[in-house]
Short mmCIF file of C-alpha atoms in Angstrom, two decimals:
data_model
loop_
_atom_site.label_atom_id
_atom_site.label_comp_id
_atom_site.label_asym_id
_atom_site.label_seq_id
_atom_site.Cartn_x
_atom_site.Cartn_y
_atom_site.Cartn_z
CA MET A 55 -0.15 -0.36 -0.05
CA MET A 56 1.08 3.68 -0.80
CA THR A 57 1.24 6.02 1.65
CA HIS A 58 0.79 9.56 1.76
CA ARG A 59 4.18 9.75 2.12
CA THR A 60 4.91 8.72 -1.38
CA PHE A 61 8.34 7.45 -0.76
CA ILE A 62 7.21 4.47 1.87
CA GLN A 63 5.38 1.31 0.76
CA LEU A 64 4.16 -1.19 2.87
CA TYR A 65 4.04 -4.64 2.09
CA GLN A 66 2.48 -7.31 4.35
CA VAL A 67 3.93 -9.23 6.92
CA HIS A 68 3.44 -12.85 4.68
CA ASP A 69 6.04 -11.18 2.22
CA LEU A 70 9.07 -11.97 4.47
CA ASP A 71 11.60 -14.37 2.79
CA LEU A 72 11.70 -16.65 6.25
CA SER A 73 15.01 -18.61 5.02
CA LYS A 74 16.74 -15.45 4.51
CA PRO A 75 18.32 -13.71 7.52
CA TYR A 76 17.18 -10.79 9.85
CA THR A 77 19.76 -7.87 8.88
CA TYR A 78 21.02 -5.12 11.29
CA GLY A 79 23.42 -2.56 11.44
CA PHE A 80 24.44 1.44 12.40
CA ALA A 81 23.67 4.75 10.88
CA GLU A 82 25.20 7.77 11.17
CA THR A 83 23.21 10.49 10.95
CA ALA A 84 22.46 14.41 11.83
CA TYR A 85 20.51 12.97 14.80
CA GLY A 86 22.75 10.77 15.80
CA LYS A 87 23.47 6.82 15.47
CA GLY A 88 20.54 5.15 14.28
CA LEU A 89 19.69 1.44 14.69
CA LEU A 90 17.88 0.08 11.63
CA ILE A 91 16.90 -3.39 11.52
CA SER A 92 15.42 -4.65 7.26
CA HIS A 93 14.47 -8.46 5.94
CA SER A 94 14.44 -9.62 3.05
CA GLY A 95 14.92 -6.19 1.39
CA TYR A 96 12.14 -4.16 3.78
CA LEU A 97 12.96 -1.96 6.43
CA LEU A 98 11.56 -3.49 9.95
CA ALA A 99 13.18 -1.31 12.10
CA PHE A 100 13.99 2.26 13.02
CA GLY A 101 15.91 4.06 16.30
CA PHE A 102 18.53 5.95 18.12
CA THR A 103 19.97 3.55 19.83
CA THR A 104 22.79 1.12 19.70
CA GLU A 105 20.89 -1.59 21.78
CA ILE A 106 19.04 -4.15 19.48
CA ASN A 107 17.23 -5.38 22.06
CA ASP A 108 15.86 -2.26 22.38
CA LEU A 109 14.36 -2.79 18.23
CA ARG A 110 13.62 -6.71 18.84
CA ARG A 111 10.02 -7.46 18.46
CA PRO A 112 9.35 -10.88 19.78
CA SER A 113 7.03 -11.30 16.97
CA TRP A 114 9.47 -11.41 14.18
CA PRO A 115 9.17 -15.09 12.97
CA ILE A 116 12.48 -16.91 14.00
CA THR A 117 15.37 -16.69 12.14
CA SER A 118 19.31 -15.98 12.00
CA TRP A 119 20.64 -12.80 12.22
CA GLN A 120 23.37 -11.00 10.39
CA GLU A 121 25.25 -7.29 10.35
CA ASN A 122 26.22 -5.45 7.79
CA HIS A 123 27.08 -1.25 8.84
CA GLN A 124 27.46 -0.60 4.41
CA GLN A 125 23.55 -2.02 4.42
CA ALA A 126 22.13 0.25 7.22
CA GLU A 127 24.25 2.89 5.53
CA ASP A 128 23.06 2.75 2.27
CA LEU A 129 18.97 2.55 3.88
CA TRP A 130 19.58 5.54 5.72
CA LYS A 131 20.91 7.24 2.99
CA THR A 132 17.51 6.64 1.19
CA ILE A 133 14.73 7.44 3.70
CA GLU A 134 17.06 10.41 4.13
CA SER A 135 16.05 11.38 0.55
CA LYS A 136 12.61 10.66 0.24
CA ASN A 137 13.50 7.93 -2.39
CA SER A 138 11.19 4.46 -2.42
CA ILE A 139 11.89 2.45 0.93
CA LYS A 140 10.02 -0.72 1.40
CA ALA A 141 8.78 -1.55 4.99
CA ILE A 142 6.63 -4.53 6.81
CA LEU A 143 5.53 -2.31 10.34
CA LEU A 144 4.04 -5.53 12.50
CA GLY A 145 1.60 -4.69 15.11
CA THR A 146 -1.68 -5.15 16.47
CA ASP A 147 -4.81 -3.36 13.91
CA PHE A 148 -5.08 -0.80 16.44
CA GLN A 149 -1.74 0.37 16.00
CA GLN A 150 -1.72 0.24 12.47
CA LYS A 151 -4.61 2.76 11.73
CA VAL A 152 -2.77 4.77 14.24
CA TRP A 153 1.01 4.40 12.76
CA GLN A 154 -1.74 4.76 9.23
CA ALA A 155 -2.80 7.99 10.60
CA LEU A 156 0.57 9.81 11.13
CA LEU A 157 1.83 8.47 7.92
CA ASP A 158 -1.37 10.70 5.93
CA LEU A 159 -0.58 13.65 8.12
CA PRO A 160 0.33 16.49 5.49
CA GLN A 161 4.70 17.22 5.63
CA ASN A 162 5.59 18.80 9.05
CA GLN A 163 1.93 19.17 9.93
CA LEU A 164 1.74 18.91 14.21
CA VAL A 165 -0.96 17.13 15.20
CA THR A 166 -2.35 16.23 19.19
CA TYR A 167 -2.82 12.90 20.74
CA GLN A 168 -6.33 14.18 20.88
CA ASP A 169 -6.81 14.67 16.68
CA LEU A 170 -5.28 11.74 15.62
CA ALA A 171 -8.03 9.99 18.14
CA ASN A 172 -10.06 11.85 16.51
CA ASN A 173 -8.84 10.95 12.81
CA ILE A 174 -8.88 7.21 13.20
CA GLY A 175 -12.60 6.91 14.19
CA HIS A 176 -11.81 6.51 18.52
CA PRO A 177 -12.19 9.96 20.16
CA LYS A 178 -12.09 8.42 23.84
CA ALA A 179 -9.15 6.34 23.06
CA VAL A 180 -6.29 9.00 23.80
CA ARG A 181 -4.06 7.13 26.19
CA ALA A 182 -4.70 3.94 23.49
CA VAL A 183 -3.19 6.34 20.80
CA ALA A 184 -0.42 7.35 22.87
CA ASN A 185 0.84 4.11 23.38
CA ALA A 186 0.63 3.65 19.91
CA VAL A 187 2.63 6.07 19.22
CA GLY A 188 5.52 4.58 21.08
CA ALA A 189 5.53 1.63 19.73
CA ASN A 190 6.34 3.11 16.03
CA PRO A 191 8.56 0.63 14.83
CA ILE A 192 10.42 3.11 12.53
CA SER A 193 10.53 6.48 13.93
CA ILE A 194 11.52 9.49 11.55
CA VAL A 195 9.19 7.22 9.02
CA ILE A 196 6.34 6.95 10.58
CA PRO A 197 6.48 10.47 11.54
CA CYS A 198 5.27 9.68 15.30
CA HIS A 199 8.07 13.39 16.16
CA LEU A 200 4.58 15.42 14.43
CA VAL A 201 2.52 14.31 17.89
CA VAL A 202 2.25 17.50 20.58
CA ARG A 203 0.25 17.34 23.50
CA THR A 204 -3.11 19.44 23.47
CA ASP A 205 -1.33 22.83 25.00
CA GLY A 206 1.27 22.89 22.38
CA ARG A 207 3.99 21.45 24.20
CA LEU A 208 6.19 18.75 22.73
CA GLY A 209 5.72 16.01 25.32
CA GLY A 210 8.11 12.68 25.32
CA TYR A 211 9.11 10.65 22.56
CA ARG A 212 11.34 7.99 22.78
CA TRP A 213 14.44 8.23 21.60
CA GLY A 214 14.54 11.67 23.70
CA THR A 215 13.14 14.68 23.52
CA GLU A 216 16.85 16.62 21.79
CA ILE A 217 16.51 14.44 18.86
CA LYS A 218 12.96 15.27 19.20
CA LYS A 219 13.45 18.48 18.38
CA SER A 220 16.12 18.01 15.81
CA ILE A 221 14.10 16.02 14.27
CA LEU A 222 11.40 19.29 14.10
CA LYS A 223 13.68 21.54 13.65
CA LYS A 224 14.86 20.17 10.17
CA GLY A 225 11.37 19.37 9.21
CA LEU A 226 12.16 15.70 8.05
#
């Protein structure tokens, strides 16, 4: 499925070739070192961490792991340049709905948790929306950094508010 951010194409989990290993590596970004995890050419996770367990998901099918920093660097360059990227997002139906709503936001448009809850048709599920935003597996690509509190304050960000401020300033 194509998203509003036309460089992101989402695929179903059945597209994973379990005979191939998960690949992970680090890339230097303008915001700090990022860890990228991919599988069979699909981005599965991205975050500003040096610990693979910060991004590993228990729901991923069991397979082997392979370290490849060059592939991670290349994948980051693709994200940064907004060239076409394939991603598979493993999450509940509710999480998927929240992540899709984030992907559908116009570039650099800030949104509140309440706005997101309204946008997905669950106006009373603000806390659940916040949890889904926090569980976003591919930071920056799914723009969870665009979510702010109702009072306009930045609120939290899984990878720290300084990184969030930096991303918002650059407008990625």
